[in-house]
Amino acid sequence: MGMRFGRADTWNVDVFARTDPMDHLPKPDDQPITAFSSGDRRRAVRVELCGEVHAQAAALDLPVLLLDFSKTGFSIHSTFDFMVDSTHDFRFTPAADPLACTILTARVVHTTVRKGGNRKPSYVVGLEFMDRADERVDFAIGSLLAILAVAGA
């Protein structure tokens, strides 16, 4: 089906018990991460995030930095090099309710390497949601967008 609902305590989410769940990610540098350029043609408006929702590649047990989110897809910053056209389950957890989570399946559309001096490379990855025709998937995506709208208000 491509998604699961449930309380996060029913999943192995020991990674969120750390002091900083994003401590594996590259440290910020002087250049901001550009998730998309002004010339991109999007099918949906992307919402830029400020930590309202956390994301994790579920099968890899790898937290990723969620950069933006829309009804058709999202982009992430990660130290893992995702292969284009591969599909992955991602666990989305609202910061305001860390016990609630939604798992959605997404396909990797593009990946861009960011070399960070002496640090190991990181990647900006663009993904599109799978199974969007399923109204339950559409509802889950809409719920996450509503959380972001409330947090941004």
Short mmCIF file of N, CA and C in Angstrom, two decimals:
data_model
loop_
_atom_site.label_atom_id
_atom_site.label_comp_id
_atom_site.label_asym_id
_atom_site.label_seq_id
_atom_site.Cartn_x
_atom_site.Cartn_y
_atom_site.Cartn_z
N MET A 1 0.82 -1.19 0.00
CA MET A 1 0.00 0.00 0.00
C MET A 1 0.86 1.25 0.00
N GLY A 2 2.03 1.24 0.64
CA GLY A 2 2.89 2.40 0.58
C GLY A 2 2.84 3.31 1.79
N MET A 3 2.05 2.98 2.81
CA MET A 3 2.02 3.83 4.00
C MET A 3 1.53 3.04 5.19
N ARG A 4 1.91 3.49 6.36
CA ARG A 4 1.43 2.88 7.60
C ARG A 4 1.21 4.01 8.59
N PHE A 5 0.19 3.88 9.40
CA PHE A 5 -0.04 4.83 10.48
C PHE A 5 0.25 4.11 11.78
N GLY A 6 0.56 4.85 12.78
CA GLY A 6 0.71 4.23 14.09
C GLY A 6 1.52 5.11 15.00
N ARG A 7 1.55 4.70 16.24
CA ARG A 7 2.34 5.42 17.22
C ARG A 7 3.79 5.02 17.03
N ALA A 8 4.67 5.98 17.17
CA ALA A 8 6.09 5.73 16.95
C ALA A 8 6.65 4.69 17.91
N ASP A 9 6.03 4.55 19.09
CA ASP A 9 6.56 3.59 20.05
C ASP A 9 6.30 2.14 19.61
N THR A 10 5.54 1.94 18.54
CA THR A 10 5.36 0.59 18.00
C THR A 10 6.45 0.26 17.00
N TRP A 11 7.28 1.24 16.65
CA TRP A 11 8.37 1.05 15.70
C TRP A 11 9.68 1.19 16.46
N ASN A 12 10.74 0.71 15.88
CA ASN A 12 12.06 0.86 16.48
C ASN A 12 12.57 2.26 16.17
N VAL A 13 12.36 3.19 17.08
CA VAL A 13 12.76 4.58 16.86
C VAL A 13 13.75 5.05 17.91
N ASP A 14 14.67 4.15 18.30
CA ASP A 14 15.63 4.52 19.32
C ASP A 14 16.50 5.69 18.88
N VAL A 15 16.57 5.96 17.57
CA VAL A 15 17.37 7.07 17.08
C VAL A 15 16.83 8.41 17.59
N PHE A 16 15.52 8.50 17.85
CA PHE A 16 14.94 9.74 18.35
C PHE A 16 15.20 9.95 19.83
N ALA A 17 15.74 8.94 20.51
CA ALA A 17 16.04 9.08 21.93
C ALA A 17 17.35 9.84 22.15
N ARG A 18 18.14 10.02 21.09
CA ARG A 18 19.39 10.78 21.22
C ARG A 18 19.11 12.24 21.55
N THR A 19 20.12 12.90 22.07
CA THR A 19 20.00 14.32 22.37
C THR A 19 19.71 15.11 21.10
N ASP A 20 20.45 14.81 20.03
CA ASP A 20 20.27 15.49 18.76
C ASP A 20 20.05 14.44 17.68
N PRO A 21 18.81 14.25 17.21
CA PRO A 21 18.55 13.20 16.25
C PRO A 21 19.19 13.43 14.90
N MET A 22 19.72 14.61 14.66
CA MET A 22 20.34 14.90 13.37
C MET A 22 21.86 14.98 13.49
N ASP A 23 22.44 14.41 14.55
CA ASP A 23 23.88 14.57 14.76
C ASP A 23 24.73 13.84 13.73
N HIS A 24 24.15 12.95 12.95
CA HIS A 24 24.90 12.26 11.91
C HIS A 24 25.04 13.09 10.64
N LEU A 25 24.24 14.15 10.51
CA LEU A 25 24.26 14.96 9.30
C LEU A 25 25.46 15.89 9.28
N PRO A 26 25.86 16.30 8.08
CA PRO A 26 26.98 17.25 8.00
C PRO A 26 26.65 18.54 8.75
N LYS A 27 27.66 19.14 9.30
CA LYS A 27 27.47 20.41 10.01
C LYS A 27 27.22 21.52 8.99
N PRO A 28 26.44 22.53 9.35
CA PRO A 28 26.16 23.63 8.42
C PRO A 28 27.44 24.30 7.97
N ASP A 29 27.44 24.69 6.70
CA ASP A 29 28.59 25.43 6.19
C ASP A 29 28.13 26.80 5.73
N ASP A 30 29.04 27.55 5.13
CA ASP A 30 28.72 28.92 4.73
C ASP A 30 27.74 29.00 3.58
N GLN A 31 27.63 27.93 2.79
CA GLN A 31 26.74 27.95 1.64
C GLN A 31 25.40 27.32 2.02
N PRO A 32 24.30 28.05 1.82
CA PRO A 32 23.00 27.47 2.14
C PRO A 32 22.67 26.34 1.17
N ILE A 33 21.87 25.39 1.62
CA ILE A 33 21.43 24.30 0.77
C ILE A 33 20.30 24.80 -0.11
N THR A 34 20.46 24.65 -1.40
CA THR A 34 19.41 25.04 -2.33
C THR A 34 18.67 23.78 -2.73
N ALA A 35 17.45 23.63 -2.28
CA ALA A 35 16.68 22.43 -2.57
C ALA A 35 16.13 22.47 -3.98
N PHE A 36 15.90 23.64 -4.51
CA PHE A 36 15.40 23.77 -5.87
C PHE A 36 15.77 25.13 -6.41
N SER A 37 15.81 25.24 -7.73
CA SER A 37 16.15 26.53 -8.34
C SER A 37 14.88 27.20 -8.84
N SER A 38 14.98 28.46 -9.16
CA SER A 38 13.80 29.21 -9.61
C SER A 38 13.32 28.73 -10.97
N GLY A 39 14.17 28.02 -11.72
CA GLY A 39 13.78 27.54 -13.03
C GLY A 39 13.07 26.20 -13.01
N ASP A 40 12.99 25.56 -11.84
CA ASP A 40 12.32 24.26 -11.76
C ASP A 40 10.84 24.38 -12.02
N ARG A 41 10.30 23.36 -12.66
CA ARG A 41 8.85 23.30 -12.88
C ARG A 41 8.28 22.27 -11.93
N ARG A 42 7.55 22.71 -10.98
CA ARG A 42 6.97 21.83 -9.99
C ARG A 42 5.49 21.63 -10.27
N ARG A 43 5.00 20.44 -9.94
CA ARG A 43 3.57 20.18 -10.07
C ARG A 43 2.82 20.66 -8.83
N ALA A 44 3.55 20.94 -7.77
CA ALA A 44 2.91 21.41 -6.53
C ALA A 44 3.88 22.35 -5.82
N VAL A 45 3.32 23.29 -5.08
CA VAL A 45 4.13 24.23 -4.31
C VAL A 45 4.79 23.48 -3.17
N ARG A 46 6.08 23.72 -2.99
CA ARG A 46 6.82 23.08 -1.90
C ARG A 46 6.86 24.00 -0.69
N VAL A 47 6.69 23.42 0.49
CA VAL A 47 6.74 24.15 1.74
C VAL A 47 8.13 23.93 2.33
N GLU A 48 8.87 25.03 2.55
CA GLU A 48 10.17 24.90 3.19
C GLU A 48 9.95 24.67 4.68
N LEU A 49 10.82 23.86 5.29
CA LEU A 49 10.61 23.41 6.66
C LEU A 49 11.59 24.03 7.63
N CYS A 50 11.16 24.11 8.86
CA CYS A 50 12.02 24.61 9.94
C CYS A 50 11.98 23.64 11.11
N GLY A 51 12.01 22.33 10.83
CA GLY A 51 12.04 21.34 11.89
C GLY A 51 10.68 20.91 12.42
N GLU A 52 9.57 21.29 11.75
CA GLU A 52 8.25 20.91 12.24
C GLU A 52 7.97 19.43 12.08
N VAL A 53 8.61 18.80 11.09
CA VAL A 53 8.43 17.37 10.84
C VAL A 53 9.82 16.75 10.66
N HIS A 54 10.05 15.63 11.35
CA HIS A 54 11.30 14.89 11.21
C HIS A 54 11.07 13.74 10.24
N ALA A 55 12.11 13.36 9.51
CA ALA A 55 11.99 12.26 8.55
C ALA A 55 13.11 11.25 8.79
N GLN A 56 12.80 10.00 8.44
CA GLN A 56 13.76 8.93 8.60
C GLN A 56 13.54 7.92 7.48
N ALA A 57 14.63 7.48 6.83
CA ALA A 57 14.54 6.39 5.86
C ALA A 57 14.35 5.13 6.69
N ALA A 58 13.14 4.58 6.68
CA ALA A 58 12.73 3.55 7.63
C ALA A 58 13.58 2.29 7.56
N ALA A 59 13.76 1.69 6.39
CA ALA A 59 14.50 0.44 6.29
C ALA A 59 15.98 0.61 6.63
N LEU A 60 16.51 1.80 6.37
CA LEU A 60 17.92 2.07 6.65
C LEU A 60 18.14 2.55 8.07
N ASP A 61 17.05 2.84 8.79
CA ASP A 61 17.11 3.39 10.15
C ASP A 61 18.02 4.62 10.16
N LEU A 62 17.81 5.49 9.15
CA LEU A 62 18.67 6.65 8.93
C LEU A 62 17.86 7.94 8.98
N PRO A 63 18.06 8.75 10.03
CA PRO A 63 17.40 10.06 10.03
C PRO A 63 17.96 10.93 8.90
N VAL A 64 17.09 11.70 8.27
CA VAL A 64 17.50 12.61 7.20
C VAL A 64 16.94 13.99 7.52
N LEU A 65 17.55 15.01 6.97
CA LEU A 65 17.08 16.37 7.17
C LEU A 65 16.07 16.69 6.08
N LEU A 66 14.82 16.90 6.46
CA LEU A 66 13.75 17.21 5.52
C LEU A 66 13.86 18.68 5.14
N LEU A 67 14.05 18.96 3.84
CA LEU A 67 14.24 20.33 3.39
C LEU A 67 12.94 21.00 2.98
N ASP A 68 12.11 20.29 2.21
CA ASP A 68 10.82 20.83 1.81
C ASP A 68 9.86 19.69 1.54
N PHE A 69 8.59 20.02 1.42
CA PHE A 69 7.53 19.01 1.38
C PHE A 69 6.37 19.56 0.56
N SER A 70 5.75 18.72 -0.26
CA SER A 70 4.57 19.12 -1.02
C SER A 70 3.64 17.92 -1.15
N LYS A 71 2.51 18.13 -1.83
CA LYS A 71 1.57 17.01 -2.00
C LYS A 71 2.10 15.97 -2.98
N THR A 72 3.13 16.29 -3.76
CA THR A 72 3.67 15.33 -4.72
C THR A 72 5.02 14.74 -4.31
N GLY A 73 5.74 15.39 -3.41
CA GLY A 73 7.05 14.87 -3.03
C GLY A 73 7.76 15.75 -2.02
N PHE A 74 9.04 15.50 -1.83
CA PHE A 74 9.82 16.22 -0.84
C PHE A 74 11.29 16.12 -1.20
N SER A 75 12.12 16.91 -0.55
CA SER A 75 13.56 16.78 -0.72
C SER A 75 14.21 16.67 0.65
N ILE A 76 15.35 15.98 0.66
CA ILE A 76 16.06 15.72 1.91
C ILE A 76 17.54 16.02 1.73
N HIS A 77 18.24 16.18 2.84
CA HIS A 77 19.69 16.28 2.89
C HIS A 77 20.16 15.09 3.70
N SER A 78 21.09 14.31 3.14
CA SER A 78 21.51 13.07 3.78
C SER A 78 22.97 12.79 3.52
N THR A 79 23.57 11.96 4.36
CA THR A 79 24.93 11.49 4.12
C THR A 79 24.91 10.20 3.30
N PHE A 80 23.73 9.65 3.05
CA PHE A 80 23.59 8.42 2.26
C PHE A 80 23.28 8.78 0.81
N ASP A 81 23.94 8.10 -0.11
CA ASP A 81 23.74 8.34 -1.54
C ASP A 81 22.61 7.43 -2.04
N PHE A 82 21.40 7.98 -2.17
CA PHE A 82 20.25 7.23 -2.66
C PHE A 82 20.36 7.07 -4.18
N MET A 83 20.05 5.89 -4.69
CA MET A 83 20.08 5.65 -6.14
C MET A 83 18.82 6.20 -6.80
N VAL A 84 18.99 6.87 -7.95
CA VAL A 84 17.86 7.38 -8.71
C VAL A 84 16.97 6.20 -9.13
N ASP A 85 15.67 6.38 -9.04
CA ASP A 85 14.62 5.40 -9.36
C ASP A 85 14.43 4.33 -8.29
N SER A 86 15.20 4.36 -7.21
CA SER A 86 14.96 3.41 -6.12
C SER A 86 13.79 3.92 -5.27
N THR A 87 13.10 3.01 -4.61
CA THR A 87 11.98 3.39 -3.74
C THR A 87 12.34 3.06 -2.29
N HIS A 88 11.86 3.91 -1.40
CA HIS A 88 12.16 3.77 0.03
C HIS A 88 10.94 4.18 0.84
N ASP A 89 10.78 3.56 1.99
CA ASP A 89 9.77 3.99 2.96
C ASP A 89 10.41 5.06 3.84
N PHE A 90 9.67 6.15 4.05
CA PHE A 90 10.13 7.21 4.93
C PHE A 90 9.14 7.40 6.06
N ARG A 91 9.67 7.52 7.27
CA ARG A 91 8.85 7.74 8.46
C ARG A 91 8.85 9.23 8.75
N PHE A 92 7.68 9.85 8.78
CA PHE A 92 7.52 11.27 9.07
C PHE A 92 6.92 11.40 10.46
N THR A 93 7.58 12.17 11.31
CA THR A 93 7.15 12.35 12.69
C THR A 93 7.03 13.83 12.99
N PRO A 94 5.84 14.31 13.35
CA PRO A 94 5.70 15.73 13.71
C PRO A 94 6.50 16.04 14.98
N ALA A 95 7.22 17.15 14.98
CA ALA A 95 7.99 17.55 16.16
C ALA A 95 7.09 17.79 17.36
N ALA A 96 5.88 18.28 17.11
CA ALA A 96 4.94 18.58 18.19
C ALA A 96 4.36 17.31 18.81
N ASP A 97 4.39 16.18 18.10
CA ASP A 97 3.83 14.92 18.61
C ASP A 97 4.76 13.78 18.24
N PRO A 98 5.88 13.62 18.97
CA PRO A 98 6.88 12.63 18.60
C PRO A 98 6.41 11.18 18.68
N LEU A 99 5.25 10.91 19.28
CA LEU A 99 4.74 9.55 19.33
C LEU A 99 3.89 9.18 18.12
N ALA A 100 3.56 10.16 17.29
CA ALA A 100 2.76 9.90 16.09
C ALA A 100 3.68 9.86 14.88
N CYS A 101 3.44 8.92 13.99
CA CYS A 101 4.26 8.88 12.78
C CYS A 101 3.43 8.34 11.62
N THR A 102 3.88 8.68 10.42
CA THR A 102 3.28 8.21 9.19
C THR A 102 4.40 7.70 8.31
N ILE A 103 4.23 6.54 7.69
CA ILE A 103 5.23 6.01 6.79
C ILE A 103 4.66 6.04 5.38
N LEU A 104 5.41 6.69 4.49
CA LEU A 104 5.01 6.81 3.09
C LEU A 104 6.15 6.32 2.20
N THR A 105 5.80 5.75 1.06
CA THR A 105 6.79 5.27 0.10
C THR A 105 7.05 6.35 -0.94
N ALA A 106 8.33 6.55 -1.27
CA ALA A 106 8.71 7.56 -2.25
C ALA A 106 9.79 7.01 -3.17
N ARG A 107 9.81 7.55 -4.39
CA ARG A 107 10.80 7.16 -5.40
C ARG A 107 11.80 8.30 -5.57
N VAL A 108 13.08 7.95 -5.64
CA VAL A 108 14.14 8.95 -5.82
C VAL A 108 14.10 9.45 -7.26
N VAL A 109 13.94 10.77 -7.43
CA VAL A 109 13.87 11.38 -8.75
C VAL A 109 15.24 11.94 -9.15
N HIS A 110 15.93 12.56 -8.21
CA HIS A 110 17.26 13.09 -8.50
C HIS A 110 18.08 13.16 -7.22
N THR A 111 19.38 13.18 -7.39
CA THR A 111 20.29 13.34 -6.26
C THR A 111 21.47 14.20 -6.70
N THR A 112 21.90 15.09 -5.82
CA THR A 112 23.02 16.00 -6.10
C THR A 112 24.01 15.90 -4.96
N VAL A 113 25.27 15.68 -5.30
CA VAL A 113 26.30 15.59 -4.27
C VAL A 113 26.74 16.98 -3.85
N ARG A 114 26.99 17.13 -2.54
CA ARG A 114 27.54 18.37 -1.98
C ARG A 114 28.83 17.98 -1.28
N LYS A 115 29.93 18.48 -1.79
CA LYS A 115 31.22 18.18 -1.17
C LYS A 115 31.50 19.25 -0.14
N GLY A 116 31.88 18.83 1.05
CA GLY A 116 32.06 19.77 2.14
C GLY A 116 33.47 19.85 2.66
N GLY A 117 34.43 20.22 1.83
CA GLY A 117 35.81 20.39 2.31
C GLY A 117 36.38 19.07 2.80
N ASN A 118 36.77 19.03 4.07
CA ASN A 118 37.35 17.82 4.65
C ASN A 118 36.29 16.83 5.13
N ARG A 119 35.05 17.27 5.13
CA ARG A 119 33.98 16.38 5.56
C ARG A 119 33.61 15.43 4.44
N LYS A 120 32.97 14.32 4.81
CA LYS A 120 32.54 13.40 3.76
C LYS A 120 31.37 14.03 2.99
N PRO A 121 31.16 13.61 1.74
CA PRO A 121 30.11 14.24 0.94
C PRO A 121 28.72 14.00 1.51
N SER A 122 27.83 14.91 1.21
CA SER A 122 26.43 14.74 1.56
C SER A 122 25.63 14.94 0.28
N TYR A 123 24.34 14.65 0.36
CA TYR A 123 23.51 14.63 -0.84
C TYR A 123 22.19 15.34 -0.61
N VAL A 124 21.76 16.09 -1.61
CA VAL A 124 20.41 16.64 -1.64
C VAL A 124 19.64 15.73 -2.59
N VAL A 125 18.55 15.15 -2.07
CA VAL A 125 17.81 14.13 -2.80
C VAL A 125 16.36 14.58 -2.98
N GLY A 126 15.87 14.52 -4.21
CA GLY A 126 14.48 14.83 -4.51
C GLY A 126 13.69 13.54 -4.69
N LEU A 127 12.54 13.46 -4.04
CA LEU A 127 11.72 12.25 -4.09
C LEU A 127 10.28 12.59 -4.42
N GLU A 128 9.59 11.64 -5.05
CA GLU A 128 8.16 11.80 -5.31
C GLU A 128 7.42 10.67 -4.62
N PHE A 129 6.24 11.01 -4.09
CA PHE A 129 5.44 10.01 -3.40
C PHE A 129 4.89 8.98 -4.37
N MET A 130 4.82 7.74 -3.91
CA MET A 130 4.22 6.67 -4.69
C MET A 130 2.77 6.50 -4.19
N ASP A 131 1.95 5.84 -4.98
CA ASP A 131 0.58 5.49 -4.59
C ASP A 131 -0.29 6.70 -4.25
N ARG A 132 -0.05 7.85 -4.91
CA ARG A 132 -0.84 9.04 -4.60
C ARG A 132 -2.30 8.89 -4.99
N ALA A 133 -2.61 7.95 -5.87
CA ALA A 133 -4.01 7.73 -6.25
C ALA A 133 -4.81 7.11 -5.11
N ASP A 134 -4.14 6.47 -4.17
CA ASP A 134 -4.80 5.88 -3.00
C ASP A 134 -5.23 7.02 -2.08
N GLU A 135 -6.51 7.11 -1.78
CA GLU A 135 -6.99 8.25 -0.98
C GLU A 135 -6.43 8.25 0.43
N ARG A 136 -6.01 7.10 0.95
CA ARG A 136 -5.40 7.07 2.29
C ARG A 136 -4.02 7.71 2.26
N VAL A 137 -3.28 7.48 1.18
CA VAL A 137 -1.97 8.13 1.02
C VAL A 137 -2.17 9.63 0.87
N ASP A 138 -3.13 10.01 0.05
CA ASP A 138 -3.43 11.43 -0.15
C ASP A 138 -3.82 12.09 1.17
N PHE A 139 -4.60 11.40 1.98
CA PHE A 139 -5.01 11.92 3.28
C PHE A 139 -3.79 12.10 4.20
N ALA A 140 -2.89 11.12 4.21
CA ALA A 140 -1.70 11.20 5.06
C ALA A 140 -0.82 12.38 4.66
N ILE A 141 -0.64 12.58 3.35
CA ILE A 141 0.15 13.71 2.86
C ILE A 141 -0.53 15.02 3.24
N GLY A 142 -1.85 15.08 3.07
CA GLY A 142 -2.60 16.28 3.45
C GLY A 142 -2.49 16.58 4.93
N SER A 143 -2.48 15.53 5.76
CA SER A 143 -2.35 15.72 7.21
C SER A 143 -0.99 16.32 7.56
N LEU A 144 0.06 15.83 6.91
CA LEU A 144 1.39 16.39 7.16
C LEU A 144 1.48 17.83 6.69
N LEU A 145 0.86 18.14 5.54
CA LEU A 145 0.84 19.53 5.07
C LEU A 145 0.06 20.43 6.03
N ALA A 146 -1.00 19.91 6.63
CA ALA A 146 -1.77 20.69 7.60
C ALA A 146 -0.94 21.00 8.84
N ILE A 147 -0.14 20.03 9.28
CA ILE A 147 0.74 20.27 10.43
C ILE A 147 1.73 21.39 10.11
N LEU A 148 2.26 21.36 8.88
CA LEU A 148 3.20 22.38 8.47
C LEU A 148 2.53 23.74 8.35
N ALA A 149 1.29 23.77 7.88
CA ALA A 149 0.57 25.03 7.74
C ALA A 149 0.32 25.66 9.11
N VAL A 150 -0.06 24.83 10.08
CA VAL A 150 -0.32 25.33 11.44
C VAL A 150 0.98 25.83 12.06
N ALA A 151 2.07 25.09 11.86
CA ALA A 151 3.36 25.49 12.45
C ALA A 151 3.89 26.77 11.81
N GLY A 152 3.59 26.96 10.53
CA GLY A 152 4.07 28.16 9.83
C GLY A 152 3.21 29.38 10.04
N ALA A 153 2.02 29.21 10.65
CA ALA A 153 1.10 30.34 10.84
C ALA A 153 1.54 31.25 11.95
#
